[in-house]
Amino acid sequence: MASIHLTVNGKPYAVDTDPQTSLLSVLREQLDLTGSKYGCGEGQCGACTVLLDGKAQRSCITRVGAVSQRLITTIEGLANGEHLHPVQEAFLEAGAMQCGYCTSGMIMSAVALLQRNPSPGVGEIVNFMDGNVCRCGTYPRIVSAIQKAAKVASAASAAKGAGR
Amino acid sequence: MSEKTLPRVPMEPERYELAAAAPYHFDLGRREFFKFLGAGLLVVSVLKPAVIAQESGGARRRGDSLPKEIDAWLHVAESGTVTVYTGKAEMGQNIRTSLSQAVAEELHVPIESIDMVMGDTQLTPFDMGTFGSRTTPTMNLQLRKVAAAAREMMIGLAAAQWQTDRQHLVAADGKVTDPQNKRSVEYAALTKGQQLTQTVTPETPLIPAANWKVAGRSALKVDGRDFVTGRHRYPSDQKLPAMLYGKVLRPPSFGATLLSLETQKAEQMGATAVHDGNFVGVAAASTELAVAAIAAIHAEWKSEPQPSSKELFDYLRKNTVEGKDPTGDGDRYDLGAVDQALSSADHRLQQTYTVSYIAHTPLEPRAALAKWDGDHLTVWTGTQRPFGVRGQLAEAFRIPEEQVRVLMPDTGSGYGGKHTGETAIEAARLARSAKRPVKLVWTREEEFTWAYFRPAGVIDVTSGVRSDGTITAWEFHNYNSGSAGIRTYYEIPNQRIVFHAVNSPLRQGSYRALAATANHFARESHMDEMAHTVKMDSLEFRLKNLKDERLRAVFEAAAKQFGWGKSKAAGQGFGMGGGYEKLGNIATFAEVHVDRQSGDMKVVRVVSAFECGAIVNPDGLRNQIEGSNVQGLGGALFEAIEFDNGKVLNGRMSEYRVPRFSDVPVLETVLLDRKDIPSVGAGECPMIGLAPAIANAIFDATGVRLRSLPLVPNGLKTT
């Protein structure tokens, strides 16, 4: 047991746990951030995806001891108050979910993708997202949601640029 | 079955995992209702089997009691909030949304003002379970009736208040309006201070589908925001103060018996160890500690030799339980004289088709949180049958069902795989010994091994066909995979169709579309084989032998959208499959591309035409059809459980391939909206045409006929 300092969604936390414990367990059991889901425990389904310094990471195979210096973002930290992130908004509008259990991980992966490339083509979306499983089969809707979010974001940044 | 006769209790024969639950009737006094709900208007819908209705004199009630056979109810509170109670469960079919639409439509209230209470055995009326695509044809209709009765009552109350003829009044947007005198009153104001009850009667007028304003249009998931923000609490997210985490010690193989056990080390680690018969588990302060405690338990087991997936199909044929099958009349169907027709046919064809066991792999594995208060048990769990699980818990702990409450938070999918309560029982057993609430979430490996599978099966088809393409004889034997969709919808004068129940080597049960997938795969593949034998076009051959107009309509609509008959490039193949299941009609056309050198096979495009009566939520319907096709790709192409000697050999996500983004073809959906036909479900039927469509397309591309599902678990070797 050790006290580990974490920064999650901009907030500092100190947790007493074995550094070998998975980040997912700590998020869910100790910090009560249950938006990140357990799906397979071996990084194969993406339901547990969080952002580490802006990059997509499978929290079920990430040891908590390894991430104390990193900025962790979970689905709970994505919206700005009641103002949803464009990717969240796009998932809602595209009806890109059925049971919704994969949705947190899908959204976090999509956010990471758009940070890397703000306007990915379908091929890049499919490649990047291929590690995230949706058993309900809403993949085509998720692809459209990501495209939609990319458009919104690029329109917003264009507007910002024009305003300068 | 005609679309007008909707059976009350839809229990397909092959739902092996379902114990026959005694029908249980909710019983609550009127006074208790209002004590719980507050004043306002309560409308109930009553299950009314003809005999009971006659004996009890219809809907009239005396005194303070409410009818016992309630299947849904709705309450309009003094605040105007509409709360709807149904025992149905939400796991991604989006019935919370489509049922809300139905209520909003009939009651004339905004969809946002509706609160839908679902799948809570204490608060909602008894429901057999959420399966068999029954929610839309039954519950949707019941709730429409309930909401319509509430609307009529509101109009009546307003008419009385204004002392005017109700014919002049209009209900809209949560208000009753008198347009002539330019006055209106909110529903909330009409019920103020009163406790009103109303029972739905057959005379309650429903709004015809052609006039729908809310239903019949696309609606987004009503609580979608909770899902995109991570706020929704699934069963595995539930939490209680002082809760412990559970873990179960699994035997090394199916059916193994415990010989010896040493749990001292686990207890020294601070875990509560529980040993009860063949059950061994622990409860501890964290999942990590529970896992470590289980690892510290020393147990010896005795295993029995068991068959392997390599010899599966031979085993199924040899282990039938003829005569002992509990399925009743689903077993056998005879028409005309099959043997004579087969021997006199121009062409006689005999083929065998097989399907493997597959796993539902719901992304949320089984989970339960159990809490005891004395002899009263409360369990939050992900199940399609909260009332069934309540019965299982009552039986396991030998307590009356009244002392068990099961709540079903909207769950991370089921696909027919969450009918049973094993996790609930395990969590409750641990909680009883630990004297604290216990949450148990199965690991993916447990879900792959200790849940149940879609039945594997062997299907033998023998057919006789005339050279002009008329089918004259049809013999169809299904071993184990089940009898859903076993009957042919093609016009054949001589038929023998038999389902053979088998002692399954693995625990098996329901799956989305059930055996209809296997039976349609065999039938629709064989249709292509016959068409090829008589050198006829596949579509022409089907239509020649098909009278059912609804089915013809979907085949024709899909063919048109697909462009059936267009020319092909090298490696390209086209195929179709379709049928009738759960009152819906589907035709699926597939385009594949095969690389003969590498053996790569890709499903490029899938066109589905579907008709399920009057459409309630077009976008939700498209979502279900697309999802059926995507999920169906797995069972069609590569999913199969491998097992040997009581062990699953590929029970991990890294070893069991499910469809991913890169597997998805272009999906095109054609919806046939029949406003003149009552709405039926759509979660299952759209899946059944896909596998034969792909198999037929592969044959079209390569001349290779694949007769086993999955079709290409290791790619396609054509050389």
PDB file of N, CA, C and O in Angstrom, chain B residues 221-279:
ATOM      1  N   LYS B 221     -32.628   8.999 -27.984  1.00  0.00           N
ATOM      2  CA  LYS B 221     -32.687   8.305 -26.700  1.00  0.00           C
ATOM      3  C   LYS B 221     -33.073   9.302 -25.611  1.00  0.00           C
ATOM      4  O   LYS B 221     -32.397  10.323 -25.437  1.00  0.00           O
ATOM      5  N   VAL B 222     -34.156   9.013 -24.871  1.00  0.00           N
ATOM      6  CA  VAL B 222     -34.717  10.022 -23.970  1.00  0.00           C
ATOM      7  C   VAL B 222     -33.728  10.480 -22.899  1.00  0.00           C
ATOM      8  O   VAL B 222     -33.734  11.636 -22.506  1.00  0.00           O
ATOM      9  N   ASP B 223     -32.889   9.571 -22.415  1.00  0.00           N
ATOM     10  CA  ASP B 223     -31.927   9.961 -21.386  1.00  0.00           C
ATOM     11  C   ASP B 223     -30.503   9.891 -21.946  1.00  0.00           C
ATOM     12  O   ASP B 223     -29.551   9.628 -21.226  1.00  0.00           O
ATOM     13  N   GLY B 224     -30.381  10.138 -23.254  1.00  0.00           N
ATOM     14  CA  GLY B 224     -29.092  10.011 -23.935  1.00  0.00           C
ATOM     15  C   GLY B 224     -27.968  10.796 -23.280  1.00  0.00           C
ATOM     16  O   GLY B 224     -26.822  10.354 -23.247  1.00  0.00           O
ATOM     17  N   ARG B 225     -28.316  11.954 -22.740  1.00  0.00           N
ATOM     18  CA  ARG B 225     -27.306  12.805 -22.124  1.00  0.00           C
ATOM     19  C   ARG B 225     -26.570  12.088 -20.980  1.00  0.00           C
ATOM     20  O   ARG B 225     -25.370  12.260 -20.791  1.00  0.00           O
ATOM     21  N   ASP B 226     -27.301  11.270 -20.239  1.00  0.00           N
ATOM     22  CA  ASP B 226     -26.669  10.534 -19.137  1.00  0.00           C
ATOM     23  C   ASP B 226     -25.645   9.518 -19.655  1.00  0.00           C
ATOM     24  O   ASP B 226     -24.735   9.128 -18.936  1.00  0.00           O
ATOM     25  N   PHE B 227     -25.849   9.078 -20.900  1.00  0.00           N
ATOM     26  CA  PHE B 227     -24.949   8.066 -21.444  1.00  0.00           C
ATOM     27  C   PHE B 227     -23.695   8.685 -22.038  1.00  0.00           C
ATOM     28  O   PHE B 227     -22.620   8.108 -21.951  1.00  0.00           O
ATOM     29  N   VAL B 228     -23.815   9.875 -22.630  1.00  0.00           N
ATOM     30  CA  VAL B 228     -22.619  10.493 -23.210  1.00  0.00           C
ATOM     31  C   VAL B 228     -21.787  11.229 -22.157  1.00  0.00           C
ATOM     32  O   VAL B 228     -20.667  11.637 -22.437  1.00  0.00           O
ATOM     33  N   THR B 229     -22.318  11.356 -20.964  1.00  0.00           N
ATOM     34  CA  THR B 229     -21.544  12.020 -19.908  1.00  0.00           C
ATOM     35  C   THR B 229     -21.028  11.032 -18.868  1.00  0.00           C
ATOM     36  O   THR B 229     -20.346  11.421 -17.922  1.00  0.00           O
ATOM     37  N   GLY B 230     -21.362   9.753 -19.035  1.00  0.00           N
ATOM     38  CA  GLY B 230     -20.916   8.750 -18.067  1.00  0.00           C
ATOM     39  C   GLY B 230     -21.712   8.761 -16.777  1.00  0.00           C
ATOM     40  O   GLY B 230     -21.360   8.097 -15.808  1.00  0.00           O
ATOM     41  N   ARG B 231     -22.816   9.521 -16.773  1.00  0.00           N
ATOM     42  CA  ARG B 231     -23.570   9.673 -15.531  1.00  0.00           C
ATOM     43  C   ARG B 231     -24.477   8.472 -15.255  1.00  0.00           C
ATOM     44  O   ARG B 231     -24.775   8.167 -14.117  1.00  0.00           O
ATOM     45  N   HIS B 232     -24.930   7.817 -16.319  1.00  0.00           N
ATOM     46  CA  HIS B 232     -25.841   6.681 -16.111  1.00  0.00           C
ATOM     47  C   HIS B 232     -25.153   5.581 -15.308  1.00  0.00           C
ATOM     48  O   HIS B 232     -24.023   5.213 -15.598  1.00  0.00           O
ATOM     49  N   ARG B 233     -25.863   5.073 -14.327  1.00  0.00           N
ATOM     50  CA  ARG B 233     -25.304   3.995 -13.500  1.00  0.00           C
ATOM     51  C   ARG B 233     -25.861   2.651 -13.945  1.00  0.00           C
ATOM     52  O   ARG B 233     -27.030   2.341 -13.686  1.00  0.00           O
ATOM     53  N   TYR B 234     -25.030   1.886 -14.582  1.00  0.00           N
ATOM     54  CA  TYR B 234     -25.383   0.521 -14.976  1.00  0.00           C
ATOM     55  C   TYR B 234     -25.368  -0.369 -13.726  1.00  0.00           C
ATOM     56  O   TYR B 234     -24.871   0.041 -12.675  1.00  0.00           O
ATOM     57  N   PRO B 235     -25.847  -1.581 -13.839  1.00  0.00           N
ATOM     58  CA  PRO B 235     -25.788  -2.477 -12.672  1.00  0.00           C
ATOM     59  C   PRO B 235     -24.378  -2.577 -12.082  1.00  0.00           C
ATOM     60  O   PRO B 235     -24.205  -2.551 -10.865  1.00  0.00           O
ATOM     61  N   SER B 236     -23.367  -2.655 -12.942  1.00  0.00           N
ATOM     62  CA  SER B 236     -21.999  -2.804 -12.431  1.00  0.00           C
ATOM     63  C   SER B 236     -21.471  -1.520 -11.809  1.00  0.00           C
ATOM     64  O   SER B 236     -20.398  -1.525 -11.198  1.00  0.00           O
ATOM     65  N   ASP B 237     -22.190  -0.405 -11.952  1.00  0.00           N
ATOM     66  CA  ASP B 237     -21.772   0.876 -11.368  1.00  0.00           C
ATOM     67  C   ASP B 237     -22.461   1.160 -10.036  1.00  0.00           C
ATOM     68  O   ASP B 237     -22.222   2.204  -9.433  1.00  0.00           O
ATOM     69  N   GLN B 238     -23.345   0.280  -9.622  1.00  0.00           N
ATOM     70  CA  GLN B 238     -24.113   0.546  -8.402  1.00  0.00           C
ATOM     71  C   GLN B 238     -23.191   0.512  -7.182  1.00  0.00           C
ATOM     72  O   GLN B 238     -22.201  -0.208  -7.154  1.00  0.00           O
ATOM     73  N   LYS B 239     -23.576   1.272  -6.185  1.00  0.00           N
ATOM     74  CA  LYS B 239     -22.732   1.378  -4.998  1.00  0.00           C
ATOM     75  C   LYS B 239     -23.605   1.616  -3.777  1.00  0.00           C
ATOM     76  O   LYS B 239     -24.620   2.316  -3.869  1.00  0.00           O
ATOM     77  N   LEU B 240     -23.223   1.049  -2.658  1.00  0.00           N
ATOM     78  CA  LEU B 240     -23.915   1.300  -1.396  1.00  0.00           C
ATOM     79  C   LEU B 240     -22.864   1.555  -0.330  1.00  0.00           C
ATOM     80  O   LEU B 240     -21.733   1.082  -0.437  1.00  0.00           O
ATOM     81  N   PRO B 241     -23.228   2.297   0.726  1.00  0.00           N
ATOM     82  CA  PRO B 241     -22.268   2.496   1.814  1.00  0.00           C
ATOM     83  C   PRO B 241     -21.852   1.148   2.411  1.00  0.00           C
ATOM     84  O   PRO B 241     -22.673   0.238   2.502  1.00  0.00           O
ATOM     85  N   ALA B 242     -20.572   1.045   2.771  1.00  0.00           N
ATOM     86  CA  ALA B 242     -20.030  -0.153   3.427  1.00  0.00           C
ATOM     87  C   ALA B 242     -20.068  -1.398   2.539  1.00  0.00           C
ATOM     88  O   ALA B 242     -19.976  -2.525   3.006  1.00  0.00           O
ATOM     89  N   MET B 243     -20.196  -1.161   1.231  1.00  0.00           N
ATOM     90  CA  MET B 243     -20.284  -2.281   0.291  1.00  0.00           C
ATOM     91  C   MET B 243     -18.951  -3.019   0.142  1.00  0.00           C
ATOM     92  O   MET B 243     -17.892  -2.422   0.141  1.00  0.00           O
ATOM     93  N   LEU B 244     -19.047  -4.335   0.002  1.00  0.00           N
ATOM     94  CA  LEU B 244     -17.862  -5.151  -0.265  1.00  0.00           C
ATOM     95  C   LEU B 244     -17.897  -5.633  -1.720  1.00  0.00           C
ATOM     96  O   LEU B 244     -18.947  -5.563  -2.379  1.00  0.00           O
ATOM     97  N   TYR B 245     -16.761  -6.140  -2.174  1.00  0.00           N
ATOM     98  CA  TYR B 245     -16.657  -6.649  -3.547  1.00  0.00           C
ATOM     99  C   TYR B 245     -16.537  -8.165  -3.505  1.00  0.00           C
ATOM    100  O   TYR B 245     -15.748  -8.711  -2.729  1.00  0.00           O
ATOM    101  N   GLY B 246     -17.314  -8.824  -4.317  1.00  0.00           N
ATOM    102  CA  GLY B 246     -17.351 -10.280  -4.298  1.00  0.00           C
ATOM    103  C   GLY B 246     -16.535 -10.903  -5.410  1.00  0.00           C
ATOM    104  O   GLY B 246     -16.202 -10.255  -6.405  1.00  0.00           O
ATOM    105  N   LYS B 247     -16.226 -12.174  -5.196  1.00  0.00           N
ATOM    106  CA  LYS B 247     -15.506 -12.939  -6.225  1.00  0.00           C
ATOM    107  C   LYS B 247     -15.826 -14.414  -5.960  1.00  0.00           C
ATOM    108  O   LYS B 247     -15.869 -14.841  -4.808  1.00  0.00           O
ATOM    109  N   VAL B 248     -16.028 -15.150  -7.033  1.00  0.00           N
ATOM    110  CA  VAL B 248     -16.417 -16.559  -6.885  1.00  0.00           C
ATOM    111  C   VAL B 248     -15.279 -17.452  -7.366  1.00  0.00           C
ATOM    112  O   VAL B 248     -14.630 -17.145  -8.375  1.00  0.00           O
ATOM    113  N   LEU B 249     -15.040 -18.520  -6.643  1.00  0.00           N
ATOM    114  CA  LEU B 249     -14.040 -19.507  -7.077  1.00  0.00           C
ATOM    115  C   LEU B 249     -14.701 -20.416  -8.110  1.00  0.00           C
ATOM    116  O   LEU B 249     -15.696 -21.087  -7.805  1.00  0.00           O
ATOM    117  N   ARG B 250     -14.163 -20.437  -9.322  1.00  0.00           N
ATOM    118  CA  ARG B 250     -14.769 -21.239 -10.381  1.00  0.00           C
ATOM    119  C   ARG B 250     -14.101 -22.610 -10.471  1.00  0.00           C
ATOM    120  O   ARG B 250     -12.880 -22.710 -10.344  1.00  0.00           O
ATOM    121  N   PRO B 251     -14.892 -23.619 -10.709  1.00  0.00           N
ATOM    122  CA  PRO B 251     -14.314 -24.953 -10.893  1.00  0.00           C
ATOM    123  C   PRO B 251     -13.442 -24.981 -12.153  1.00  0.00           C
ATOM    124  O   PRO B 251     -13.618 -24.143 -13.040  1.00  0.00           O
ATOM    125  N   PRO B 252     -12.529 -25.934 -12.251  1.00  0.00           N
ATOM    126  CA  PRO B 252     -11.654 -25.995 -13.420  1.00  0.00           C
ATOM    127  C   PRO B 252     -12.381 -26.435 -14.688  1.00  0.00           C
ATOM    128  O   PRO B 252     -11.881 -26.231 -15.789  1.00  0.00           O
ATOM    129  N   SER B 253     -13.544 -27.060 -14.548  1.00  0.00           N
ATOM    130  CA  SER B 253     -14.293 -27.498 -15.732  1.00  0.00           C
ATOM    131  C   SER B 253     -15.776 -27.543 -15.392  1.00  0.00           C
ATOM    132  O   SER B 253     -16.157 -27.550 -14.217  1.00  0.00           O
ATOM    133  N   PHE B 254     -16.600 -27.610 -16.435  1.00  0.00           N
ATOM    134  CA  PHE B 254     -18.050 -27.677 -16.227  1.00  0.00           C
ATOM    135  C   PHE B 254     -18.397 -28.935 -15.428  1.00  0.00           C
ATOM    136  O   PHE B 254     -17.876 -30.016 -15.689  1.00  0.00           O
ATOM    137  N   GLY B 255     -19.268 -28.763 -14.464  1.00  0.00           N
ATOM    138  CA  GLY B 255     -19.783 -29.917 -13.730  1.00  0.00           C
ATOM    139  C   GLY B 255     -18.811 -30.535 -12.737  1.00  0.00           C
ATOM    140  O   GLY B 255     -19.093 -31.596 -12.174  1.00  0.00           O
ATOM    141  N   ALA B 256     -17.673 -29.887 -12.492  1.00  0.00           N
ATOM    142  CA  ALA B 256     -16.710 -30.461 -11.543  1.00  0.00           C
ATOM    143  C   ALA B 256     -17.262 -30.389 -10.118  1.00  0.00           C
ATOM    144  O   ALA B 256     -18.024 -29.478  -9.785  1.00  0.00           O
ATOM    145  N   THR B 257     -16.907 -31.355  -9.303  1.00  0.00           N
ATOM    146  CA  THR B 257     -17.367 -31.338  -7.912  1.00  0.00           C
ATOM    147  C   THR B 257     -16.196 -31.082  -6.975  1.00  0.00           C
ATOM    148  O   THR B 257     -15.060 -31.492  -7.228  1.00  0.00           O
ATOM    149  N   LEU B 258     -16.516 -30.395  -5.888  1.00  0.00           N
ATOM    150  CA  LEU B 258     -15.488 -29.991  -4.933  1.00  0.00           C
ATOM    151  C   LEU B 258     -15.137 -31.166  -4.019  1.00  0.00           C
ATOM    152  O   LEU B 258     -16.007 -31.776  -3.415  1.00  0.00           O
ATOM    153  N   LEU B 259     -13.845 -31.467  -3.939  1.00  0.00           N
ATOM    154  CA  LEU B 259     -13.403 -32.562  -3.066  1.00  0.00           C
ATOM    155  C   LEU B 259     -12.883 -32.033  -1.735  1.00  0.00           C
ATOM    156  O   LEU B 259     -13.192 -32.559  -0.671  1.00  0.00           O
ATOM    157  N   SER B 260     -12.039 -30.998  -1.791  1.00  0.00           N
ATOM    158  CA  SER B 260     -11.514 -30.436  -0.538  1.00  0.00           C
ATOM    159  C   SER B 260     -11.281 -28.944  -0.698  1.00  0.00           C
ATOM    160  O   SER B 260     -11.129 -28.447  -1.810  1.00  0.00           O
ATOM    161  N   LEU B 261     -11.247 -28.242   0.439  1.00  0.00           N
ATOM    162  CA  LEU B 261     -11.167 -26.785   0.391  1.00  0.00           C
ATOM    163  C   LEU B 261     -10.420 -26.253   1.603  1.00  0.00           C
ATOM    164  O   LEU B 261     -10.618 -26.723   2.728  1.00  0.00           O
ATOM    165  N   GLU B 262      -9.561 -25.278   1.360  1.00  0.00           N
ATOM    166  CA  GLU B 262      -8.820 -24.608   2.437  1.00  0.00           C
ATOM    167  C   GLU B 262      -8.922 -23.105   2.232  1.00  0.00           C
ATOM    168  O   GLU B 262      -8.371 -22.563   1.279  1.00  0.00           O
ATOM    169  N   THR B 263      -9.654 -22.409   3.120  1.00  0.00           N
ATOM    170  CA  THR B 263      -9.895 -20.978   2.918  1.00  0.00           C
ATOM    171  C   THR B 263      -9.224 -20.085   3.967  1.00  0.00           C
ATOM    172  O   THR B 263      -9.426 -18.874   3.974  1.00  0.00           O
ATOM    173  N   GLN B 264      -8.428 -20.734   4.838  1.00  0.00           N
ATOM    174  CA  GLN B 264      -7.855 -19.986   5.960  1.00  0.00           C
ATOM    175  C   GLN B 264      -7.043 -18.756   5.522  1.00  0.00           C
ATOM    176  O   GLN B 264      -7.198 -17.675   6.075  1.00  0.00           O
ATOM    177  N   LYS B 265      -6.196 -18.968   4.502  1.00  0.00           N
ATOM    178  CA  LYS B 265      -5.342 -17.860   4.044  1.00  0.00           C
ATOM    179  C   LYS B 265      -6.178 -16.675   3.560  1.00  0.00           C
ATOM    180  O   LYS B 265      -5.839 -15.528   3.812  1.00  0.00           O
ATOM    181  N   ALA B 266      -7.231 -16.989   2.850  1.00  0.00           N
ATOM    182  CA  ALA B 266      -8.092 -15.924   2.336  1.00  0.00           C
ATOM    183  C   ALA B 266      -8.679 -15.126   3.491  1.00  0.00           C
ATOM    184  O   ALA B 266      -8.755 -13.895   3.450  1.00  0.00           O
ATOM    185  N   GLU B 267      -9.084 -15.842   4.526  1.00  0.00           N
ATOM    186  CA  GLU B 267      -9.676 -15.148   5.673  1.00  0.00           C
ATOM    187  C   GLU B 267      -8.634 -14.315   6.417  1.00  0.00           C
ATOM    188  O   GLU B 267      -8.931 -13.217   6.894  1.00  0.00           O
ATOM    189  N   GLN B 268      -7.400 -14.850   6.481  1.00  0.00           N
ATOM    190  CA  GLN B 268      -6.327 -14.072   7.131  1.00  0.00           C
ATOM    191  C   GLN B 268      -6.052 -12.765   6.391  1.00  0.00           C
ATOM    192  O   GLN B 268      -5.579 -11.798   6.970  1.00  0.00           O
ATOM    193  N   MET B 269      -6.377 -12.742   5.097  1.00  0.00           N
ATOM    194  CA  MET B 269      -6.156 -11.517   4.313  1.00  0.00           C
ATOM    195  C   MET B 269      -7.253 -10.484   4.574  1.00  0.00           C
ATOM    196  O   MET B 269      -7.208  -9.367   4.045  1.00  0.00           O
ATOM    197  N   GLY B 270      -8.260 -10.874   5.328  1.00  0.00           N
ATOM    198  CA  GLY B 270      -9.329  -9.929   5.655  1.00  0.00           C
ATOM    199  C   GLY B 270     -10.582 -10.124   4.836  1.00  0.00           C
ATOM    200  O   GLY B 270     -11.509  -9.312   4.888  1.00  0.00           O
ATOM    201  N   ALA B 271     -10.620 -11.211   4.055  1.00  0.00           N
ATOM    202  CA  ALA B 271     -11.809 -11.476   3.240  1.00  0.00           C
ATOM    203  C   ALA B 271     -12.763 -12.389   3.999  1.00  0.00           C
ATOM    204  O   ALA B 271     -12.346 -13.159   4.850  1.00  0.00           O
ATOM    205  N   THR B 272     -14.051 -12.262   3.694  1.00  0.00           N
ATOM    206  CA  THR B 272     -15.026 -13.225   4.199  1.00  0.00           C
ATOM    207  C   THR B 272     -15.109 -14.348   3.180  1.00  0.00           C
ATOM    208  O   THR B 272     -15.404 -14.099   2.013  1.00  0.00           O
ATOM    209  N   ALA B 273     -14.795 -15.568   3.600  1.00  0.00           N
ATOM    210  CA  ALA B 273     -14.880 -16.692   2.670  1.00  0.00           C
ATOM    211  C   ALA B 273     -16.183 -17.440   2.927  1.00  0.00           C
ATOM    212  O   ALA B 273     -16.587 -17.627   4.066  1.00  0.00           O
ATOM    213  N   VAL B 274     -16.860 -17.818   1.842  1.00  0.00           N
ATOM    214  CA  VAL B 274     -18.137 -18.514   1.963  1.00  0.00           C
ATOM    215  C   VAL B 274     -18.056 -19.840   1.224  1.00  0.00           C
ATOM    216  O   VAL B 274     -17.658 -19.886   0.054  1.00  0.00           O
ATOM    217  N   HIS B 275     -18.409 -20.902   1.918  1.00  0.00           N
ATOM    218  CA  HIS B 275     -18.453 -22.222   1.304  1.00  0.00           C
ATOM    219  C   HIS B 275     -19.822 -22.817   1.597  1.00  0.00           C
ATOM    220  O   HIS B 275     -20.198 -22.987   2.749  1.00  0.00           O
ATOM    221  N   ASP B 276     -20.585 -23.073   0.542  1.00  0.00           N
ATOM    222  CA  ASP B 276     -21.935 -23.591   0.719  1.00  0.00           C
ATOM    223  C   ASP B 276     -22.195 -24.557  -0.430  1.00  0.00           C
ATOM    224  O   ASP B 276     -22.383 -24.142  -1.565  1.00  0.00           O
ATOM    225  N   GLY B 277     -22.152 -25.851  -0.156  1.00  0.00           N
ATOM    226  CA  GLY B 277     -22.296 -26.852  -1.212  1.00  0.00           C
ATOM    227  C   GLY B 277     -21.145 -26.724  -2.192  1.00  0.00           C
ATOM    228  O   GLY B 277     -19.981 -26.720  -1.796  1.00  0.00           O
ATOM    229  N   ASN B 278     -21.489 -26.542  -3.481  1.00  0.00           N
ATOM    230  CA  ASN B 278     -20.448 -26.410  -4.501  1.00  0.00           C
ATOM    231  C   ASN B 278     -20.033 -24.954  -4.701  1.00  0.00           C
ATOM    232  O   ASN B 278     -19.223 -24.655  -5.545  1.00  0.00           O
ATOM    233  N   PHE B 279     -20.632 -24.059  -3.917  1.00  0.00           N
ATOM    234  CA  PHE B 279     -20.337 -22.633  -4.061  1.00  0.00           C
ATOM    235  C   PHE B 279     -19.217 -22.213  -3.122  1.00  0.00           C
ATOM    236  O   PHE B 279     -19.264 -22.457  -1.917  1.00  0.00           O
TER     237      PHE B 279
END
